[in-house]
CSV table of C-alpha atoms and ligand atoms in Angstrom, one decimal:
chain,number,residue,atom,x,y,z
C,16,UNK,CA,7.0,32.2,-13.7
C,17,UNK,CA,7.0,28.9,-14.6
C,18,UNK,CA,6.7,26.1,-11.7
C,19,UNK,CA,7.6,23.4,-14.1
C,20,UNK,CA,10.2,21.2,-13.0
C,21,UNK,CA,12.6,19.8,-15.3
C,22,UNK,CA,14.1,16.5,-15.2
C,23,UNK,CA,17.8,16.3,-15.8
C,24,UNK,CA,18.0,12.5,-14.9
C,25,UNK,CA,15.4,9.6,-14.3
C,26,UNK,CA,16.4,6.5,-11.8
C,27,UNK,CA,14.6,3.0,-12.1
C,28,UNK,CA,14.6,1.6,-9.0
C,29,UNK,CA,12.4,-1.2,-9.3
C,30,UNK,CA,10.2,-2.6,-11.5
C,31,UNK,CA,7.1,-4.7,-9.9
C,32,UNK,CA,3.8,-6.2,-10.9
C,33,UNK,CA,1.6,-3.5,-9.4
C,34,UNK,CA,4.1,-0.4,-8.6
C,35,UNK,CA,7.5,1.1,-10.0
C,36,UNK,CA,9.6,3.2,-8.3
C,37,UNK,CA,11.8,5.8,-9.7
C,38,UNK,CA,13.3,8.8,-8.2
C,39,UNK,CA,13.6,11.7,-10.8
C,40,UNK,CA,16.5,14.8,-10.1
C,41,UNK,CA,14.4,18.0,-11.1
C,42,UNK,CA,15.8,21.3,-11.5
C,43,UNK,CA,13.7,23.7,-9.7
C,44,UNK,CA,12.4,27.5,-11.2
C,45,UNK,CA,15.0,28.9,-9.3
C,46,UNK,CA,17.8,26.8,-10.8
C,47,UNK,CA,18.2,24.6,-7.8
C,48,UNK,CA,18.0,20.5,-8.4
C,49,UNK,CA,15.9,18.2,-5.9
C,50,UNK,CA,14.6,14.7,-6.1
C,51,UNK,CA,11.7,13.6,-6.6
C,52,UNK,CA,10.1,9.5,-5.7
C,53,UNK,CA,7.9,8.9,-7.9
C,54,UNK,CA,5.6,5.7,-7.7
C,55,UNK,CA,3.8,4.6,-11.5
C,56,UNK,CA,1.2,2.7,-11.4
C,57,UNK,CA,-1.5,1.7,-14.1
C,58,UNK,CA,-4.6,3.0,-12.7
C,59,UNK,CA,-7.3,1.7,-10.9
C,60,UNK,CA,-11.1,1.5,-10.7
C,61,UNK,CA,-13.7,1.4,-7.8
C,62,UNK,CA,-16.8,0.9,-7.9
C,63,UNK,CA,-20.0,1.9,-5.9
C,64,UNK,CA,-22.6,-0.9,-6.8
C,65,UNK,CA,-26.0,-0.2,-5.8
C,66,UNK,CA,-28.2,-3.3,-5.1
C,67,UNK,CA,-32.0,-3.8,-6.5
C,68,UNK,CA,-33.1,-3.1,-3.1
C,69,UNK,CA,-31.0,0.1,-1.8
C,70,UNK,CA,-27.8,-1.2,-0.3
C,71,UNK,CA,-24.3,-0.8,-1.2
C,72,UNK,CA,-21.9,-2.9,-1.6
C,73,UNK,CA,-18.2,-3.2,0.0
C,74,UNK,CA,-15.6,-5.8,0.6
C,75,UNK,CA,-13.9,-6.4,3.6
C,76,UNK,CA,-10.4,-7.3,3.2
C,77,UNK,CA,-7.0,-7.1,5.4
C,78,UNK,CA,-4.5,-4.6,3.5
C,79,UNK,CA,-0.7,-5.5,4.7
C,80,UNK,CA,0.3,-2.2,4.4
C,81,UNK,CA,-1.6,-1.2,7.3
C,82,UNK,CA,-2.1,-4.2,8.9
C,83,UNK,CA,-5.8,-3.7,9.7
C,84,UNK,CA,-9.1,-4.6,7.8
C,85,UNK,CA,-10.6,-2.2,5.8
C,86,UNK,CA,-14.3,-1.6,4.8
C,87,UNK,CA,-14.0,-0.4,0.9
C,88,UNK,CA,-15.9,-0.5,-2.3
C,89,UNK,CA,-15.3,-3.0,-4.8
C,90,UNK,CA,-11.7,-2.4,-6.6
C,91,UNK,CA,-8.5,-3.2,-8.8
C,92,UNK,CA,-6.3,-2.3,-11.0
C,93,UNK,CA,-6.2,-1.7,-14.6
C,94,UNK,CA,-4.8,-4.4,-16.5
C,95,UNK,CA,-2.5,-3.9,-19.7
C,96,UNK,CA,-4.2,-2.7,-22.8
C,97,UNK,CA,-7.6,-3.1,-20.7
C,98,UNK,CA,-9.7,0.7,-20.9
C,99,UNK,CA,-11.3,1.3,-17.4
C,100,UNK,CA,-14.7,0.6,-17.9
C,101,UNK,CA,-14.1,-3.6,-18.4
C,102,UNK,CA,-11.9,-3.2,-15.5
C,103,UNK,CA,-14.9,-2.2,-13.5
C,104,UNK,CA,-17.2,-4.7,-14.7
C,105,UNK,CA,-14.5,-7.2,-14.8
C,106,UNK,CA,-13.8,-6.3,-11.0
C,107,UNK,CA,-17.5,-6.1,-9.7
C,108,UNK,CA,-18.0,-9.5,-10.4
C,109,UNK,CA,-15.0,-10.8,-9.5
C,110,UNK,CA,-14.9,-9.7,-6.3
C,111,UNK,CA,-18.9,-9.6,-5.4
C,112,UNK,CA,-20.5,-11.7,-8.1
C,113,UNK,CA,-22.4,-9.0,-9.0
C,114,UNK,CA,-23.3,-8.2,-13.0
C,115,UNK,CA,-24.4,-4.7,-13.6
C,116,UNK,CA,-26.9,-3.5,-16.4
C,117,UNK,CA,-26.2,0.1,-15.9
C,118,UNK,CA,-22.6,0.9,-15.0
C,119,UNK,CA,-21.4,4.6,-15.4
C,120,UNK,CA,-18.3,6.6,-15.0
C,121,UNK,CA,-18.7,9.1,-12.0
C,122,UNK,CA,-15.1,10.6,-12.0
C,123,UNK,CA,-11.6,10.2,-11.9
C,124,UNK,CA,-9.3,11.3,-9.1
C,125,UNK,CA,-5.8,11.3,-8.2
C,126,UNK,CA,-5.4,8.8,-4.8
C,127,UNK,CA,-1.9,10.3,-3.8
C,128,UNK,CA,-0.4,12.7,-6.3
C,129,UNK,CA,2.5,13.9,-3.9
C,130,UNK,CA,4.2,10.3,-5.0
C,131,UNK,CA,2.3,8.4,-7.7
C,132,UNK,CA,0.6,9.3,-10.4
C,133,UNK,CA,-2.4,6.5,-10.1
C,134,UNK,CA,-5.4,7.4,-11.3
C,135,UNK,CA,-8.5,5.7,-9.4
C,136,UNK,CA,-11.9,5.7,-11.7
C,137,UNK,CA,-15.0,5.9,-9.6
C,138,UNK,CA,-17.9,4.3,-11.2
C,139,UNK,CA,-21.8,3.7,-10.4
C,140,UNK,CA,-23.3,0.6,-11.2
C,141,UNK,CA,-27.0,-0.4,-10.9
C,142,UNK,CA,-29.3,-2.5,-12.1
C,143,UNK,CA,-27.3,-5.8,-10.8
C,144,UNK,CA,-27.4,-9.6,-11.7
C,145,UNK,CA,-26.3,-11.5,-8.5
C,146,UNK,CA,-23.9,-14.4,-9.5
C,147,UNK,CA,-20.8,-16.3,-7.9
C,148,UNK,CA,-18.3,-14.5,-7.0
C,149,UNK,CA,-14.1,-15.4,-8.2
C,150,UNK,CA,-11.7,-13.4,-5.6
C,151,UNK,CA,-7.6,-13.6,-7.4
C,152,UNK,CA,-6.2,-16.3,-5.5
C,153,UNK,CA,-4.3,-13.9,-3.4
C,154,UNK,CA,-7.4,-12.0,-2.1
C,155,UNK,CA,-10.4,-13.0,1.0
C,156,UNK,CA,-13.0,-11.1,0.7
C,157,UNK,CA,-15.9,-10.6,2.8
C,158,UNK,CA,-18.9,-9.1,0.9
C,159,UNK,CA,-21.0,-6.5,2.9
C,160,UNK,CA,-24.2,-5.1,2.6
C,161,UNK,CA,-25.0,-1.1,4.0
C,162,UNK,CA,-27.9,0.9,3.6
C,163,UNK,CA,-26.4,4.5,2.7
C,164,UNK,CA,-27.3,5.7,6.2
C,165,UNK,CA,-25.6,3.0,7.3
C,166,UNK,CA,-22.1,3.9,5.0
C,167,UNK,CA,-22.1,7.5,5.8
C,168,UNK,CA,-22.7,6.4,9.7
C,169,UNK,CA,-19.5,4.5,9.3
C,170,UNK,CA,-17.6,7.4,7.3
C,171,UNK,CA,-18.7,10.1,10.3
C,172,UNK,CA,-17.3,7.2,12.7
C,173,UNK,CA,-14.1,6.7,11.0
C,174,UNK,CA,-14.7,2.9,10.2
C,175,UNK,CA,-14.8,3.9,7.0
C,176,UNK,CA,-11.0,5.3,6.4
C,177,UNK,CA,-10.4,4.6,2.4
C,178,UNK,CA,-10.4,7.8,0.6
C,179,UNK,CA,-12.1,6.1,-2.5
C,180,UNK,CA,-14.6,4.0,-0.7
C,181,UNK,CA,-15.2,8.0,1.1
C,182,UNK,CA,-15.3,10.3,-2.0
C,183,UNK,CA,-17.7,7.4,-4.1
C,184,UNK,CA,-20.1,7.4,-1.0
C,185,UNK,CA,-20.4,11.3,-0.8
C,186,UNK,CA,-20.4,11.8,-4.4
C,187,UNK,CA,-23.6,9.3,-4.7
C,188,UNK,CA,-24.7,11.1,-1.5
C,189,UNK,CA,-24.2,14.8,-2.7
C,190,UNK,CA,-24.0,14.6,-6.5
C,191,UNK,CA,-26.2,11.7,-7.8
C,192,UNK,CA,-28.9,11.7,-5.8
C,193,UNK,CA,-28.6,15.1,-4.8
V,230,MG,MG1,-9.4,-5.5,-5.3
């Protein structure tokens, strides 16, 4: 048995500068139709940036869709015909200054496959060049410094609440440093 779900029609509903929003009629395996919202969206990178002296790096920032600050690691979206790697540099020192002599891919995950297909690239970087910093002109940013006691403190506590900023913390923790 297949699950496949086949689309027998494909609704634009709006067309923005970070999301789309379609809804999709499926026909089901067993013949019956549902819809499906779908967010697209062209992908994103964070980035866990480890300084010469042991801290991480994350940026404090208010997100309006929760209303609340959030503690997170570095992060943005993929610009058009931009491959995720200069994204991530391009990001890093955009939003902490930093410059990074060793930046590598950790892994890719889905954020929230139930409604959108974004991709989020995790990547490492090390071996940092502290410059000045250039924030969009839509964005504050607070720059913050943890040791990674400090982060996974903060995760155990629930100040830390973003899933990427979460996974990039205990991948380091569990998988790179082992
Ligand atoms: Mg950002």
């Amino acid at each position: 048995m297949t699950r496949e779900e086949k689309t027998m029609k494909s609704e634009k509903i709006y067309e923005g500068k970070v999301i789309n929003l379609r809804v999709d009629t499926v026909e089901l395996p067993d013949r019956k139709y549902s819809k499906r919202e779908i967010v697209e969206h062209s992908g994103a990178v964070g980035i866990l940036a480890i300084t010469n002296d042991d801290k991480l790096i994350f940026v404090k920032q208010f997100r309006k869709t929760i209303e609340d600050e959030l503690l997170e690691i570095p992060a943005g979206r993929i610009e058009t015909d931009e491959i995720p790697d200069t994204t991530a540099a391009r990001e890093l020192e955009e939003e902490t200054g930093f410059k990074s002599n060793k930046l590598k891919k950790l892994t890719a995950v889905l954020s929230s496959p139930g409604f959108s297909n974004e991709v989020i690239h995790i990547y490492l970087a090390e071996d940092l060049q502290e410059g000045t910093a250039q924030p969009d002109e839509d964005e504050y940013i607070e720059v913050i410094y943890l040791t990674l006691e400090e982060a996974l403190d903060k995760i155990l506590k629930g100040e830390i609440r973003d899933s990427k900023t979460t996974l990039a913390v205990l991948f380091y923790k569990a998988l790179v440093l082992g």
